[in-house]
Tab-separated table of C-alpha atoms in Angstrom:
chain	number	residue	atom	x	y	z
O	107	MET	CA	0.000	0.000	0.000
O	108	ASP	CA	1.466	3.345	-1.047
O	109	VAL	CA	1.381	6.764	0.574
O	110	ARG	CA	-1.826	7.753	-1.204
O	111	GLU	CA	-3.835	4.995	0.476
O	112	TRP	CA	-2.379	5.918	3.870
O	113	ALA	CA	-3.468	9.495	3.188
O	114	LEU	CA	-7.019	8.257	2.601
O	115	ILE	CA	-6.901	6.182	5.787
O	116	ALA	CA	-5.921	9.288	7.759
O	117	PHE	CA	-8.524	11.465	6.041
O	118	THR	CA	-11.471	9.094	6.454
O	119	ILE	CA	-10.661	8.032	10.017
O	120	LEU	CA	-9.948	11.551	11.326
O	121	SER	CA	-12.888	13.137	9.517
O	122	GLN	CA	-15.326	10.485	10.714
O	123	MET	CA	-14.010	10.758	14.257
O	124	ALA	CA	-14.463	14.549	14.116
O	125	VAL	CA	-18.055	14.235	12.887
O	126	GLY	CA	-18.886	11.625	15.519
O	127	SER	CA	-17.258	13.668	18.280
O	128	PHE	CA	-19.162	16.809	17.273
O	129	ILE	CA	-22.511	15.026	17.340
O	130	VAL	CA	-21.798	13.154	20.575
O	131	LEU	CA	-20.672	16.390	22.245
O	132	GLY	CA	-23.902	18.054	21.189
O	133	VAL	CA	-26.076	15.251	22.538
O	134	VAL	CA	-24.233	15.128	25.881
O	135	HIS	CA	-24.322	18.925	26.198
O	136	PHE	CA	-28.076	18.935	25.531
O	137	PHE	CA	-28.844	16.545	28.385
O	138	ALA	CA	-26.203	17.969	30.733
O	139	ALA	CA	-27.616	21.485	30.331
O	140	ARG	CA	-31.074	20.305	31.292
O	141	LYS	CA	-29.901	18.497	34.402
O	142	TRP	CA	-27.046	20.685	35.649
O	143	GLY	CA	-27.569	23.988	33.863
O	144	GLU	CA	-26.080	25.667	30.782
O	145	ALA	CA	-23.010	27.023	32.582
O	146	GLU	CA	-21.917	23.635	33.956
O	147	ALA	CA	-22.615	21.950	30.619
O	148	ASP	CA	-20.470	24.559	28.839
O	149	ARG	CA	-17.669	24.123	31.362
O	150	PHE	CA	-17.835	20.383	30.745
O	151	SER	CA	-17.866	20.482	26.927
O	152	ASP	CA	-16.319	23.654	25.522
O	153	ARG	CA	-12.655	22.597	25.691
O	154	ALA	CA	-13.444	19.254	24.105
O	155	LEU	CA	-15.269	21.101	21.305
O	156	LEU	CA	-12.163	23.117	20.457
O	157	ALA	CA	-10.158	19.898	20.006
O	158	ILE	CA	-12.328	18.773	17.080
O	159	GLY	CA	-11.174	21.485	14.671
O	160	PRO	CA	-7.473	20.535	14.569
O	161	VAL	CA	-8.397	16.855	14.076
O	162	LEU	CA	-10.628	17.695	11.111
O	163	VAL	CA	-8.100	20.057	9.538
O	164	LEU	CA	-5.338	17.469	9.960
O	165	GLY	CA	-7.469	14.873	8.178
O	166	THR	CA	-8.218	17.294	5.354
O	167	LEU	CA	-4.540	18.116	4.901
O	168	ALA	CA	-3.739	14.401	4.830
O	169	SER	CA	-6.220	13.933	1.971
O	170	LEU	CA	-4.161	16.272	-0.220
O	171	PHE	CA	-1.375	13.675	-0.357
O	172	HIS	CA	-3.767	11.432	-2.277
O	173	LEU	CA	-3.785	13.895	-5.148
O	174	GLY	CA	-1.181	13.816	-7.871
O	175	ASN	CA	-1.047	17.614	-7.776
O	176	PRO	CA	-2.535	19.132	-4.600
O	177	ALA	CA	-2.587	22.549	-6.283
O	178	ASN	CA	-5.449	21.314	-8.470
O	179	ALA	CA	-7.557	20.169	-5.524
O	180	TYR	CA	-10.102	22.967	-6.062
O	181	ARG	CA	-11.105	21.423	-9.404
O	182	ALA	CA	-12.435	18.284	-7.686
O	183	ILE	CA	-15.376	20.246	-6.265
O	184	ALA	CA	-16.687	21.324	-9.673
O	185	ASN	CA	-19.111	18.439	-10.277
O	186	LEU	CA	-21.517	18.469	-7.330
O	187	GLY	CA	-24.458	17.364	-9.440
O	188	ASN	CA	-22.958	14.049	-10.536
O	189	SER	CA	-19.922	13.213	-8.394
O	190	TRP	CA	-19.935	11.830	-4.863
O	191	LEU	CA	-16.265	12.822	-4.632
O	192	SER	CA	-17.194	16.471	-5.262
O	193	ARG	CA	-19.941	16.188	-2.637
O	194	GLU	CA	-17.466	14.673	-0.177
O	195	ILE	CA	-15.069	17.580	-0.638
O	196	PHE	CA	-17.861	20.165	-0.492
O	197	THR	CA	-19.462	18.768	2.669
O	198	ASN	CA	-16.047	18.424	4.290
O	199	LEU	CA	-15.269	22.110	3.705
O	200	LEU	CA	-18.784	23.141	4.738
O	201	PHE	CA	-18.542	21.093	7.944
O	202	ILE	CA	-15.202	22.729	8.759
O	203	GLY	CA	-16.738	26.168	8.177
O	204	LEU	CA	-19.935	25.630	10.163
O	205	GLY	CA	-18.057	23.844	12.928
O	206	ALA	CA	-15.581	26.715	13.212
O	207	VAL	CA	-18.382	29.295	13.341
O	208	PHE	CA	-20.212	27.346	16.037
O	209	ALA	CA	-17.046	26.739	18.077
O	210	PHE	CA	-16.148	30.441	17.979
O	211	MET	CA	-19.668	31.514	18.937
O	212	GLN	CA	-19.861	28.912	21.698
O	213	TRP	CA	-16.449	29.779	23.125
O	214	ARG	CA	-17.116	33.538	23.072
O	215	LYS	CA	-20.813	33.078	23.953
O	216	ILE	CA	-21.934	35.087	20.920
O	217	GLY	CA	-25.668	35.038	20.242
O	218	THR	CA	-28.348	33.179	22.146
O	219	PRO	CA	-28.043	29.477	23.022
O	220	ALA	CA	-30.938	28.837	20.609
O	221	LEU	CA	-29.054	30.475	17.714
O	222	ARG	CA	-25.903	28.536	18.521
O	223	ASN	CA	-27.925	25.326	18.651
O	224	VAL	CA	-29.323	25.983	15.170
O	225	ILE	CA	-25.810	26.330	13.773
O	226	ALA	CA	-24.707	23.193	15.653
O	227	VAL	CA	-27.600	21.170	14.210
O	228	LEU	CA	-26.796	22.400	10.688
O	229	ALA	CA	-23.136	21.439	11.191
O	230	ALA	CA	-24.151	17.992	12.479
O	231	LEU	CA	-26.408	17.385	9.464
O	232	VAL	CA	-23.612	18.420	7.110
O	233	GLY	CA	-21.269	16.081	9.005
O	234	LEU	CA	-23.648	13.174	8.456
O	235	ALA	CA	-23.840	14.121	4.768
O	236	LEU	CA	-20.035	14.069	4.699
O	237	VAL	CA	-19.879	10.503	6.051
O	238	LEU	CA	-22.601	9.421	3.615
O	239	SER	CA	-20.691	11.002	0.717
O	240	MET	CA	-17.501	9.245	1.828
O	241	SER	CA	-19.219	5.884	1.759
O	242	GLN	CA	-20.848	6.509	-1.619
O	243	VAL	CA	-17.471	7.359	-3.191
O	244	TYR	CA	-16.547	3.683	-2.760
O	245	MET	CA	-19.848	2.156	-3.895
O	246	LEU	CA	-18.434	1.185	-7.285
O	247	ARG	CA	-19.877	-1.674	-9.321
O	248	THR	CA	-16.358	-2.456	-10.549
O	249	ALA	CA	-15.164	-2.990	-6.933
O	250	PRO	CA	-17.466	-5.675	-5.443
O	251	ALA	CA	-15.680	-5.738	-2.065
O	252	TRP	CA	-16.636	-2.079	-1.612
O	253	ASP	CA	-20.012	-2.054	-3.353
O	254	THR	CA	-22.003	-3.502	-0.450
O	255	ILE	CA	-24.195	-2.140	2.323
O	256	ALA	CA	-21.318	-2.964	4.691
O	257	THR	CA	-19.416	0.121	3.485
O	258	PRO	CA	-21.868	2.798	4.729
O	259	ILE	CA	-22.717	0.754	7.835
O	260	THR	CA	-19.031	0.439	8.723
O	261	PHE	CA	-18.298	4.105	8.019
O	262	PHE	CA	-21.154	5.306	10.224
O	263	THR	CA	-20.338	2.801	12.980
O	264	THR	CA	-16.732	3.978	13.003
O	265	THR	CA	-17.953	7.587	13.094
O	266	PHE	CA	-19.953	7.154	16.269
O	267	LEU	CA	-17.711	4.582	17.953
O	268	LEU	CA	-14.576	6.693	17.646
O	269	GLY	CA	-16.598	9.809	18.355
O	270	ALA	CA	-17.982	8.412	21.614
O	271	LEU	CA	-14.635	7.145	22.882
O	272	ALA	CA	-12.712	10.257	21.788
O	273	VAL	CA	-15.226	12.462	23.580
O	274	GLY	CA	-14.978	10.273	26.671
O	275	ALA	CA	-11.192	10.722	26.726
O	276	ALA	CA	-11.603	14.478	26.154
O	277	TYR	CA	-14.042	14.724	29.058
O	278	VAL	CA	-11.539	13.029	31.354
O	279	ALA	CA	-8.821	15.491	30.293
O	280	ASN	CA	-11.206	18.415	30.818
O	281	TYR	CA	-12.209	17.177	34.284
O	282	THR	CA	-8.543	16.871	35.249
O	283	TYR	CA	-7.999	20.487	34.170
O	284	VAL	CA	-11.084	21.766	36.006
O	285	LYS	CA	-10.190	19.896	39.170
O	286	ARG	CA	-6.741	21.504	39.179
O	287	THR	CA	-7.764	25.063	38.251
O	288	ASP	CA	-11.247	25.439	39.713
O	289	PRO	CA	-11.744	23.004	42.633
O	290	ASP	CA	-15.076	24.577	43.601
O	291	CYS	CA	-16.616	23.258	40.379
O	292	ALA	CA	-14.962	19.836	40.521
O	293	ALA	CA	-17.744	18.066	42.419
O	294	THR	CA	-20.446	18.893	39.867
O	295	GLN	CA	-18.101	18.256	36.954
O	296	CYS	CA	-17.222	14.869	38.433
O	297	GLU	CA	-20.897	13.974	38.636
O	298	ILE	CA	-21.414	14.959	34.994
O	299	LEU	CA	-18.286	13.024	33.999
O	300	ARG	CA	-19.418	9.795	35.613
O	301	GLU	CA	-22.916	10.075	34.119
O	302	ALA	CA	-21.620	10.907	30.634
O	303	LEU	CA	-19.062	8.100	30.606
O	304	ARG	CA	-21.664	5.563	31.661
O	305	TRP	CA	-23.825	6.383	28.645
O	306	LEU	CA	-20.859	6.676	26.264
O	307	ALA	CA	-19.593	3.274	27.400
O	308	LEU	CA	-23.016	1.743	26.812
O	309	ALA	CA	-23.143	3.299	23.334
O	310	ALA	CA	-19.683	1.903	22.551
O	311	VAL	CA	-20.740	-1.604	23.545
O	312	LEU	CA	-23.786	-1.402	21.255
O	313	LEU	CA	-21.747	-0.021	18.354
O	314	VAL	CA	-19.065	-2.693	18.597
O	315	GLY	CA	-21.888	-5.205	18.439
O	316	VAL	CA	-22.740	-3.799	14.995
O	317	HIS	CA	-19.123	-4.299	13.894
O	318	LEU	CA	-19.036	-7.872	15.168
O	319	VAL	CA	-22.253	-8.737	13.345
O	320	VAL	CA	-21.536	-6.955	10.064
O	321	GLN	CA	-17.975	-8.163	9.491
O	322	PRO	CA	-18.661	-11.945	9.438
O	323	LEU	CA	-21.779	-11.399	7.292
O	324	TYR	CA	-19.738	-9.228	4.923
O	325	VAL	CA	-17.061	-11.914	4.491
O	326	ALA	CA	-19.691	-14.607	4.002
O	327	TYR	CA	-21.435	-12.498	1.365
O	328	LEU	CA	-18.218	-11.984	-0.611
O	329	ALA	CA	-17.280	-15.666	-0.317
O	330	ASP	CA	-20.685	-16.688	-1.677
O	331	SER	CA	-20.450	-14.294	-4.625
O	332	ASN	CA	-20.007	-15.595	-8.156
O	333	LEU	CA	-17.652	-12.711	-8.935
O	334	ALA	CA	-13.959	-13.588	-9.050
O	335	ALA	CA	-13.021	-10.142	-7.735
O	336	ALA	CA	-15.189	-10.652	-4.638
O	337	ASN	CA	-13.660	-14.085	-3.986
O	338	GLU	CA	-10.197	-12.596	-4.422
O	339	ALA	CA	-11.008	-9.975	-1.781
O	340	VAL	CA	-11.929	-12.765	0.655
O	341	GLU	CA	-8.642	-14.542	-0.062
O	342	ILE	CA	-6.756	-11.315	0.676
O	343	LEU	CA	-8.729	-10.695	3.861
O	344	MET	CA	-8.593	-14.244	5.200
O	345	GLY	CA	-5.216	-15.236	3.757
O	346	GLU	CA	-2.566	-12.557	3.388
O	347	TYR	CA	-4.143	-10.315	6.026
O	348	GLY	CA	-5.942	-12.933	8.096
O	349	VAL	CA	-3.934	-12.143	11.224
O	350	LEU	CA	-4.660	-8.427	10.884
O	351	PHE	CA	-8.365	-9.133	10.358
O	352	ALA	CA	-8.501	-11.212	13.546
O	353	LEU	CA	-6.421	-8.638	15.440
O	354	ARG	CA	-8.747	-5.851	14.370
O	355	LEU	CA	-11.827	-7.682	15.671
O	356	ALA	CA	-10.033	-8.605	18.899
O	357	LEU	CA	-8.908	-5.023	19.543
O	358	VAL	CA	-12.271	-3.460	18.821
O	359	PHE	CA	-13.915	-6.017	21.128
O	360	LEU	CA	-11.329	-5.389	23.845
O	361	GLY	CA	-11.490	-1.616	23.599
O	362	ALA	CA	-15.192	-1.022	23.109
O	363	ALA	CA	-16.884	-4.057	24.652
O	364	LEU	CA	-14.734	-5.253	27.539
O	365	LEU	CA	-13.266	-1.892	28.543
O	366	GLY	CA	-16.619	-0.268	27.847
O	367	MET	CA	-18.279	-2.511	30.397
O	368	PHE	CA	-15.508	-1.761	32.912
O	369	ILE	CA	-16.024	1.971	32.299
O	370	TYR	CA	-19.771	1.578	32.810
O	371	ARG	CA	-19.317	-0.237	36.113
O	372	THR	CA	-16.534	2.057	37.352
O	373	ALA	CA	-18.508	5.194	36.496
O	374	SER	CA	-21.279	3.959	38.778
O	375	SER	CA	-18.918	4.059	41.765
O	376	PRO	CA	-17.968	7.543	43.071
O	377	GLY	CA	-14.348	8.007	44.141
O	378	ARG	CA	-12.787	5.942	41.338
O	379	GLU	CA	-12.270	8.777	38.874
O	380	ALA	CA	-8.547	8.033	38.404
O	381	VAL	CA	-9.290	4.454	37.306
O	382	LEU	CA	-12.185	5.699	35.188
O	383	GLY	CA	-9.907	8.153	33.388
O	384	ASN	CA	-7.269	5.539	32.627
O	385	LEU	CA	-9.911	3.164	31.262
O	386	ALA	CA	-11.320	5.893	29.011
O	387	PHE	CA	-7.907	6.739	27.539
O	388	VAL	CA	-6.938	3.087	26.984
O	389	ALA	CA	-10.297	2.221	25.408
O	390	PHE	CA	-10.005	5.107	22.955
O	391	ALA	CA	-6.400	4.234	22.019
O	392	VAL	CA	-7.167	0.540	21.497
O	393	VAL	CA	-10.233	1.190	19.342
O	394	LEU	CA	-8.413	3.848	17.326
O	395	VAL	CA	-5.720	1.294	16.449
O	396	ALA	CA	-8.437	-1.240	15.591
O	397	GLU	CA	-10.210	1.212	13.286
O	398	VAL	CA	-6.976	2.160	11.515
O	399	ILE	CA	-6.330	-1.551	10.886
O	400	GLY	CA	-9.901	-1.945	9.675
O	401	ARG	CA	-9.559	0.938	7.220
O	402	PHE	CA	-6.214	-0.452	6.017
O	403	LEU	CA	-7.950	-3.756	5.264
O	404	PHE	CA	-10.748	-1.900	3.510
O	405	TYR	CA	-8.308	-0.398	1.003
O	406	ALA	CA	-6.258	-3.587	0.775
O	407	THR	CA	-9.292	-5.520	-0.485
O	408	GLN	CA	-9.798	-3.301	-3.515
O	409	THR	CA	-10.176	-5.876	-6.298
O	410	ASN	CA	-11.687	-4.670	-9.548
O	411	ILE	CA	-13.800	-6.467	-12.103
O	412	GLY	CA	-12.101	-6.796	-15.468
O	413	LEU	CA	-8.720	-5.489	-14.302
């Protein structure tokens, strides 16, 4: 696999994680504001929100290495009516723009909360359109290993799984900062942290269940196909990269399912925030590695009909 494919791995993984994180942050903030008030919810989420921008920009910059001549990148957006690639680029840039506007307004508290929420919802919808466009780019009839329902399901599952775990790790880092700089707020922030991580851990367990169901069905579907290119993809996945395939499933199960359950149980017990934080960081790191392996395998199984 050459540098261009690695650039696409970085772009798709980082962009999907950014979209998932943005949406998860919004959902958690919505419920936290109603239970603990807008000010405490902002204190809990605002720093994590600012971390999304650099991740998204880094992924976008990585995508430029896929192009033969990055200076001509602007031309790829010229066919919105017929090209999913143009839509992917357009929605990516629009998500960056709307996300930046919302983050600035939220950080500086510009406008009413209702106005900021409208912009956040628009950004979230554009983010979902971005992930959909990404998946549709690979739905090619000449590439049977990609042209299945597993592609959009996997892309969206990765979006929310990485988003949930990344946000969980960001919340732990934010709580550590608040506890050190503003001890008077630490008790409430700790309560929000434990509640948020319980629900994020539960979401991660459910999402990894989707992965563990879809992947075996996907392999079985390709193996049962009468297309030589589909059978070749199975041979690559189960033969040359069989160990990586098994490792990916093991890591995603370890990080999201087993550690997720530990996070859920630990978050229910006050006074164990240090253990809770370590579990959140490890779970995110393990699943991130698993998803990078999974995306590597996705590109490695590109087998075309007639070529």
